[in-house]
One Martini backbone bead per residue (centre of mass of N, CA, C, O) as a GRO file, in nm:
protein
  315
    1MET     BB    1  -4.898  -4.906  -5.708
    2TYR     BB    2  -4.894  -5.146  -5.550
    3VAL     BB    3  -4.647  -5.117  -5.360
    4MET     BB    4  -4.880  -4.849  -5.261
    5LYS     BB    5  -5.087  -4.996  -5.159
    6HIS     BB    6  -5.006  -5.193  -4.948
    7THR     BB    7  -4.917  -5.030  -4.791
    8GLN     BB    8  -5.177  -4.859  -4.724
    9CYS     BB    9  -5.230  -5.102  -4.588
   10MET     BB   10  -5.113  -5.162  -4.369
   11PHE     BB   11  -5.085  -4.910  -4.186
   12ILE     BB   12  -5.380  -4.970  -4.151
   13MET     BB   13  -5.376  -5.176  -3.996
   14SER     BB   14  -5.137  -5.071  -3.758
   15VAL     BB   15  -5.336  -4.847  -3.640
   16CYS     BB   16  -5.561  -5.049  -3.559
   17VAL     BB   17  -5.400  -5.179  -3.349
   18LEU     BB   18  -5.330  -4.993  -3.207
   19GLN     BB   19  -5.593  -4.859  -3.079
   20LEU     BB   20  -5.704  -5.165  -2.962
   21LEU     BB   21  -5.453  -5.142  -2.739
   22HIS     BB   22  -5.500  -4.831  -2.655
   23MET     BB   23  -5.836  -4.900  -2.547
   24SER     BB   24  -6.086  -4.746  -2.396
   25VAL     BB   25  -6.309  -4.816  -2.149
   26PHE     BB   26  -6.498  -4.587  -1.953
   27SER     BB   27  -6.912  -4.645  -2.067
   28GLN     BB   28  -7.266  -4.761  -1.966
   29SER     BB   29  -7.509  -4.851  -2.103
   30PHE     BB   30  -7.843  -4.961  -2.165
   31SER     BB   31  -8.153  -5.032  -2.261
   32PRO     BB   32  -8.472  -5.017  -2.171
   33CYS     BB   33  -8.512  -5.307  -2.293
   34GLY     BB   34  -8.191  -5.463  -2.199
   35ARG     BB   35  -8.052  -5.560  -2.520
   36TYR     BB   36  -7.829  -5.352  -2.498
   37LEU     BB   37  -7.529  -5.191  -2.534
   38ALA     BB   38  -7.327  -4.864  -2.439
   39ALA     BB   39  -7.011  -4.831  -2.548
   40GLY     BB   40  -6.764  -4.599  -2.406
   41ASN     BB   41  -6.462  -4.453  -2.576
   42ASN     BB   42  -6.187  -4.304  -2.570
   43TYR     BB   43  -6.234  -4.184  -2.903
   44GLY     BB   44  -6.533  -4.092  -2.874
   45GLU     BB   45  -6.691  -4.400  -2.893
   46ILE     BB   46  -6.975  -4.619  -2.987
   47ALA     BB   47  -7.112  -4.872  -2.902
   48LEU     BB   48  -7.327  -5.173  -2.983
   49PHE     BB   49  -7.509  -5.427  -2.805
   50SER     BB   50  -7.644  -5.745  -2.877
   51LEU     BB   51  -7.727  -5.938  -2.607
   52SER     BB   52  -7.932  -6.144  -2.791
   53ALA     BB   53  -7.713  -6.213  -2.924
   54ALA     BB   54  -7.464  -6.307  -2.756
   55LEU     BB   55  -7.627  -6.518  -2.587
   56SER     BB   56  -7.746  -6.723  -2.721
   57PRO     BB   57  -7.665  -7.055  -2.850
   58ASP     BB   58  -7.596  -6.885  -3.160
   59ALA     BB   59  -7.274  -6.777  -3.050
   60THR     BB   60  -7.088  -6.571  -3.249
   61VAL     BB   61  -6.823  -6.385  -3.258
   62GLN     BB   62  -6.971  -6.155  -3.402
   63SER     BB   63  -7.202  -6.146  -3.216
   64GLN     BB   64  -6.991  -5.944  -3.020
   65LYS     BB   65  -6.999  -5.731  -3.170
   66PRO     BB   66  -7.163  -5.495  -3.307
   67VAL     BB   67  -7.355  -5.330  -3.510
   68LEU     BB   68  -7.262  -5.010  -3.365
   69THR     BB   69  -7.014  -4.751  -3.505
   70PHE     BB   70  -6.983  -4.441  -3.322
   71THR     BB   71  -6.898  -4.096  -3.365
   72ALA     BB   72  -6.949  -3.885  -3.104
   73HIS     BB   73  -6.639  -3.727  -3.001
   74GLU     BB   74  -6.330  -3.566  -2.978
   75GLY     BB   75  -6.343  -3.749  -2.710
   76PRO     BB   76  -6.361  -3.915  -2.480
   77VAL     BB   77  -6.591  -4.123  -2.305
   78PHE     BB   78  -6.712  -4.100  -1.968
   79THR     BB   79  -7.047  -4.098  -1.985
   80LEU     BB   80  -7.352  -4.317  -1.968
   81ILE     BB   81  -7.695  -4.266  -2.007
   82SER     BB   82  -8.081  -4.384  -1.951
   83SER     BB   83  -8.346  -4.351  -2.042
   84ASP     BB   84  -8.687  -4.405  -2.208
   85CYS     BB   85  -8.575  -4.274  -2.470
   86HIS     BB   86  -8.235  -4.195  -2.420
   87LEU     BB   87  -7.886  -4.104  -2.474
   88LEU     BB   88  -7.632  -3.967  -2.223
   89SER     BB   89  -7.325  -3.840  -2.375
   90ALA     BB   90  -6.996  -3.770  -2.220
   91GLY     BB   91  -6.744  -3.510  -2.277
   92ASN     BB   92  -6.540  -3.294  -2.348
   93GLY     BB   93  -6.787  -2.975  -2.259
   94GLU     BB   94  -7.014  -3.241  -2.376
   95ILE     BB   95  -7.338  -3.328  -2.454
   96SER     BB   96  -7.532  -3.596  -2.542
   97ALA     BB   97  -7.828  -3.683  -2.735
   98TRP     BB   98  -7.988  -3.959  -2.816
   99SER     BB   99  -8.167  -4.202  -2.991
  100TRP     BB  100  -8.252  -4.538  -2.942
  101THR     BB  101  -8.478  -4.616  -3.168
  102GLU     BB  102  -8.235  -4.530  -3.398
  103LEU     BB  103  -8.007  -4.708  -3.313
  104ILE     BB  104  -8.115  -4.966  -3.334
  105LYS     BB  105  -8.125  -4.839  -3.686
  106LYS     BB  106  -7.851  -4.658  -3.735
  107VAL     BB  107  -7.935  -4.408  -3.651
  108THR     BB  108  -7.680  -4.028  -3.609
  109VAL     BB  109  -7.785  -3.903  -3.483
  110SER     BB  110  -7.835  -3.571  -3.284
  111LEU     BB  111  -8.060  -3.432  -3.122
  112ASN     BB  112  -7.835  -3.319  -2.919
  113THR     BB  113  -7.619  -3.051  -2.774
  114GLN     BB  114  -7.380  -2.943  -2.524
  115GLN     BB  115  -7.231  -2.661  -2.320
  116PRO     BB  116  -7.115  -2.582  -2.051
  117GLY     BB  117  -7.019  -2.437  -1.789
  118LYS     BB  118  -6.874  -2.351  -1.623
  119GLN     BB  119  -6.566  -2.494  -1.394
  120HIS     BB  120  -6.733  -2.596  -1.064
  121ASP     BB  121  -7.059  -2.511  -1.102
  122LEU     BB  122  -7.154  -2.762  -1.182
  123ILE     BB  123  -7.327  -3.042  -1.189
  124ALA     BB  124  -7.255  -3.255  -1.501
  125GLU     BB  125  -7.019  -2.925  -1.596
  126LEU     BB  126  -6.743  -3.123  -1.678
  127PHE     BB  127  -6.404  -3.158  -1.784
  128GLU     BB  128  -6.552  -3.466  -1.721
  129LEU     BB  129  -6.825  -3.579  -1.765
  130ASN     BB  130  -7.043  -3.675  -1.479
  131PHE     BB  131  -7.340  -3.767  -1.466
  132THR     BB  132  -7.737  -3.754  -1.364
  133LEU     BB  133  -8.032  -3.810  -1.343
  134SER     BB  134  -8.234  -3.528  -1.295
  135PRO     BB  135  -8.506  -3.360  -1.278
  136GLN     BB  136  -8.348  -3.112  -1.245
  137ASN     BB  137  -8.245  -2.752  -1.372
  138SER     BB  138  -7.919  -2.657  -1.182
  139VAL     BB  139  -7.708  -2.459  -0.982
  140LEU     BB  140  -7.416  -2.601  -0.793
  141GLN     BB  141  -7.214  -2.489  -0.544
  142GLY     BB  142  -6.876  -2.568  -0.419
  143HIS     BB  143  -6.658  -2.648  -0.552
  144SER     BB  144  -6.300  -2.656  -0.646
  145ASP     BB  145  -6.320  -2.897  -0.852
  146TYR     BB  146  -6.318  -3.163  -1.023
  147ILE     BB  147  -6.550  -3.353  -1.091
  148HIS     BB  148  -6.644  -3.763  -1.100
  149CYS     BB  149  -6.910  -3.769  -0.958
  150VAL     BB  150  -7.271  -3.876  -0.939
  151SER     BB  151  -7.579  -3.931  -0.696
  152VAL     BB  152  -7.896  -4.047  -0.647
  153ARG     BB  153  -8.090  -4.026  -0.423
  154GLU     BB  154  -8.368  -4.220  -0.280
  155ARG     BB  155  -8.672  -4.040  -0.217
  156GLU     BB  156  -8.496  -3.795  -0.245
  157ALA     BB  157  -8.341  -3.504  -0.282
  158ASP     BB  158  -8.019  -3.590  -0.260
  159ILE     BB  159  -7.714  -3.478  -0.415
  160LEU     BB  160  -7.407  -3.661  -0.494
  161SER     BB  161  -7.070  -3.555  -0.452
  162GLY     BB  162  -6.767  -3.589  -0.627
  163SER     BB  163  -6.391  -3.457  -0.595
  164GLU     BB  164  -6.097  -3.374  -0.647
  165ASP     BB  165  -6.091  -3.220  -0.348
  166GLY     BB  166  -6.183  -3.480  -0.091
  167ALA     BB  167  -6.524  -3.458  -0.159
  168VAL     BB  168  -6.852  -3.499  -0.025
  169ARG     BB  169  -7.150  -3.351  -0.151
  170ILE     BB  170  -7.429  -3.237  -0.069
  171TRP     BB  171  -7.772  -3.186  -0.201
  172ASP     BB  172  -8.070  -2.974  -0.177
  173SER     BB  173  -8.234  -2.929  -0.411
  174ARG     BB  174  -8.485  -2.739  -0.341
  175MET     BB  175  -8.254  -2.517  -0.248
  176ASP     BB  176  -7.951  -2.537  -0.420
  177GLN     BB  177  -7.780  -2.674  -0.162
  178SER     BB  178  -7.506  -2.753   0.045
  179VAL     BB  179  -7.576  -2.991   0.328
  180HIS     BB  180  -7.311  -3.155   0.306
  181CYS     BB  181  -6.929  -3.194   0.379
  182ILE     BB  182  -6.764  -3.432   0.310
  183GLU     BB  183  -6.385  -3.523   0.425
  184VAL     BB  184  -6.273  -3.811   0.383
  185TYR     BB  185  -5.921  -3.752   0.376
  186LYS     BB  186  -6.011  -3.698   0.725
  187TYR     BB  187  -5.954  -3.989   0.758
  188GLU     BB  188  -5.829  -4.228   0.859
  189SER     BB  189  -5.920  -4.457   0.795
  190CYS     BB  190  -5.906  -4.372   0.482
  191ALA     BB  191  -5.641  -4.275   0.420
  192ARG     BB  192  -5.418  -4.193   0.126
  193PRO     BB  193  -5.155  -4.029   0.083
  194GLN     BB  194  -5.095  -4.226  -0.229
  195TYR     BB  195  -5.362  -4.143  -0.350
  196GLY     BB  196  -5.496  -3.933  -0.249
  197LYS     BB  197  -5.834  -3.713  -0.232
  198TRP     BB  198  -6.003  -3.839  -0.510
  199ILE     BB  199  -6.302  -3.934  -0.521
  200SER     BB  200  -6.453  -4.147  -0.796
  201CYS     BB  201  -6.696  -4.263  -0.661
  202VAL     BB  202  -7.063  -4.209  -0.559
  203THR     BB  203  -7.294  -4.445  -0.421
  204THR     BB  204  -7.692  -4.468  -0.310
  205ASP     BB  205  -7.910  -4.643  -0.032
  206SER     BB  206  -8.066  -4.472   0.099
  207ASP     BB  207  -7.886  -4.390   0.369
  208TRP     BB  208  -7.642  -4.528   0.175
  209MET     BB  209  -7.277  -4.469   0.125
  210LEU     BB  210  -7.072  -4.523  -0.125
  211CYS     BB  211  -6.703  -4.406  -0.135
  212GLY     BB  212  -6.387  -4.362  -0.363
  213GLY     BB  213  -6.034  -4.331  -0.451
  214GLY     BB  214  -5.844  -4.231  -0.276
  215PRO     BB  215  -5.937  -4.292  -0.078
  216SER     BB  216  -6.105  -4.603   0.081
  217LEU     BB  217  -6.354  -4.783   0.032
  218SER     BB  218  -6.657  -4.713   0.180
  219LEU     BB  219  -6.930  -4.714   0.413
  220TRP     BB  220  -7.240  -4.505   0.497
  221HIS     BB  221  -7.415  -4.305   0.723
  222LEU     BB  222  -7.611  -4.040   0.666
  223ARG     BB  223  -7.699  -3.963   0.875
  224SER     BB  224  -7.437  -3.971   1.045
  225LEU     BB  225  -7.152  -3.938   0.894
  226SER     BB  226  -7.052  -4.214   0.891
  227PRO     BB  227  -6.829  -4.457   0.911
  228THR     BB  228  -6.847  -4.853   0.870
  229SER     BB  229  -6.675  -4.907   0.643
  230ILE     BB  230  -6.342  -5.058   0.551
  231PHE     BB  231  -6.179  -5.146   0.223
  232PRO     BB  232  -5.936  -5.379   0.165
  233LEU     BB  233  -5.843  -5.208  -0.168
  234THR     BB  234  -5.633  -5.166  -0.410
  235GLY     BB  235  -5.653  -4.877  -0.505
  236CYS     BB  236  -5.791  -4.724  -0.720
  237GLN     BB  237  -6.186  -4.728  -0.708
  238ARG     BB  238  -6.425  -4.645  -0.974
  239GLN     BB  239  -6.678  -4.853  -0.924
  240ALA     BB  240  -6.967  -4.866  -0.744
  241ALA     BB  241  -7.222  -5.154  -0.562
  242PHE     BB  242  -7.465  -5.236  -0.543
  243HIS     BB  243  -7.604  -5.620  -0.457
  244GLN     BB  244  -7.763  -5.662  -0.241
  245ASP     BB  245  -7.553  -5.844  -0.009
  246MET     BB  246  -7.348  -5.645  -0.158
  247ILE     BB  247  -7.025  -5.540  -0.330
  248LEU     BB  248  -6.937  -5.369  -0.592
  249ALA     BB  249  -6.622  -5.358  -0.803
  250VAL     BB  250  -6.384  -5.111  -0.914
  251GLY     BB  251  -6.015  -5.099  -1.046
  252ASP     BB  252  -5.721  -5.133  -0.990
  253GLY     BB  253  -5.711  -5.444  -1.120
  254PRO     BB  254  -5.818  -5.753  -1.287
  255PHE     BB  255  -6.091  -5.728  -1.113
  256VAL     BB  256  -6.426  -5.804  -0.928
  257SER     BB  257  -6.517  -5.730  -0.658
  258HIS     BB  258  -6.651  -5.893  -0.339
  259CYS     BB  259  -6.825  -5.734  -0.079
  260LEU     BB  260  -6.923  -5.712   0.228
  261LEU     BB  261  -7.074  -5.479   0.466
  262GLY     BB  262  -6.833  -5.487   0.673
  263GLY     BB  263  -6.589  -5.511   0.443
  264GLU     BB  264  -6.529  -5.804   0.320
  265VAL     BB  265  -6.348  -5.985   0.119
  266LYS     BB  266  -6.481  -6.250  -0.077
  267ALA     BB  267  -6.380  -6.173  -0.371
  268GLN     BB  268  -6.224  -6.222  -0.714
  269ILE     BB  269  -6.246  -6.167  -1.008
  270PRO     BB  270  -6.140  -6.195  -1.308
  271CYS     BB  271  -5.976  -6.039  -1.612
  272THR     BB  272  -5.915  -5.885  -1.827
  273PRO     BB  273  -5.758  -5.632  -1.789
  274GLN     BB  274  -5.621  -5.490  -1.596
  275SER     BB  275  -5.843  -5.250  -1.552
  276LEU     BB  276  -6.102  -5.038  -1.464
  277ASN     BB  277  -6.412  -4.808  -1.470
  278THR     BB  278  -6.634  -5.039  -1.549
  279LEU     BB  279  -7.000  -5.102  -1.460
  280GLN     BB  280  -7.293  -5.312  -1.472
  281LEU     BB  281  -7.649  -5.393  -1.412
  282ASN     BB  282  -7.885  -5.557  -1.595
  283THR     BB  283  -8.269  -5.486  -1.480
  284ASN     BB  284  -8.437  -5.415  -1.741
  285SER     BB  285  -8.375  -5.741  -1.802
  286THR     BB  286  -8.422  -6.057  -1.796
  287GLU     BB  287  -8.293  -6.234  -1.970
  288HIS     BB  288  -8.066  -5.981  -1.956
  289ARG     BB  289  -7.872  -6.035  -1.653
  290VAL     BB  290  -7.595  -5.855  -1.649
  291LEU     BB  291  -7.277  -5.819  -1.638
  292THR     BB  292  -7.031  -5.535  -1.684
  293ALA     BB  293  -6.706  -5.464  -1.776
  294GLY     BB  294  -6.459  -5.206  -1.839
  295GLY     BB  295  -6.134  -5.091  -1.961
  296SER     BB  296  -5.811  -5.100  -2.092
  297SER     BB  297  -6.011  -5.271  -2.340
  298ASP     BB  298  -6.136  -5.357  -2.613
  299HIS     BB  299  -6.300  -5.487  -2.421
  300ILE     BB  300  -6.566  -5.646  -2.239
  301GLU     BB  301  -6.674  -5.876  -1.940
  302VAL     BB  302  -7.006  -6.108  -1.941
  303PHE     BB  303  -7.196  -6.164  -1.654
  304THR     BB  304  -7.420  -6.445  -1.579
  305ASN     BB  305  -7.236  -6.473  -1.343
  306LEU     BB  306  -7.083  -6.358  -1.059
  307SER     BB  307  -6.833  -6.616  -1.059
  308TYR     BB  308  -6.770  -6.560  -1.354
  309ARG     BB  309  -6.668  -6.524  -1.729
  310ALA     BB  310  -6.847  -6.560  -1.990
  311PHE     BB  311  -6.753  -6.291  -2.187
  312SER     BB  312  -6.631  -6.099  -2.451
  313LEU     BB  313  -6.673  -5.852  -2.575
  314SER     BB  314  -6.563  -5.612  -2.898
  315PHE     BB  315  -6.470  -5.353  -3.106
   0.00000   0.00000   0.00000
């Protein structure tokens, strides 16, 4: 009996170790108060970390562990995003809503779960669900393949989407229709046939757009619909963000790239994961203002200063 229990314990431990070795972090979102970080992995789990504890002068190794971990979806958690009160999560074919107030109390009851409709018809509601917050509730048709990324243009009624079909579409949410279609891979300066034509990331800042994936990460002027800078980064970039007078990007490679708007790569800050899927800057709390990055590891890199990695959170 003792031998059997010991064998069972060893087997369970081996499974746990293997899960950690093969874990990938796909998504992150900060709480509205900025004191917590939610992260989603390839096993359908969401972990909640206390930034207050992790950033404390008295922080220990335990402070860098989740205060709560729960299974949210049967497949990977591809996207997390926060509203004023809720955390929204998306996996393979479903979107769930969770109360931030309840999660902080360690109550993990989904407020609502929806399974959106036909593939390719709904922005933010496709196979690998990626979405952003918009006050509109509408169906937008136009892409011919999976949608990987969505962004809302500030101060405009525009929504941008990037797809496996190689196009970035700009939608006017007032008319519920596509007003522009940019086939990025057809621009010689952007094209990289060896990586394909898919668009894995798109983000906007006023009249500017960043997009990349198979094509090189590039900066576009939205009024002229033309690329102004091409960034010489290797591999596919999976997420990019505007930050002050720089662009931050992550993708294939164990580093966060800092790029100048003119196209130069200023620095590449080393990280633990060999590739990165997600990048988030906490703007919800001055006291807990950090940059976090996650990818092909159970670790989430935390930067208190953009120039170096301070420590790692881990599932």
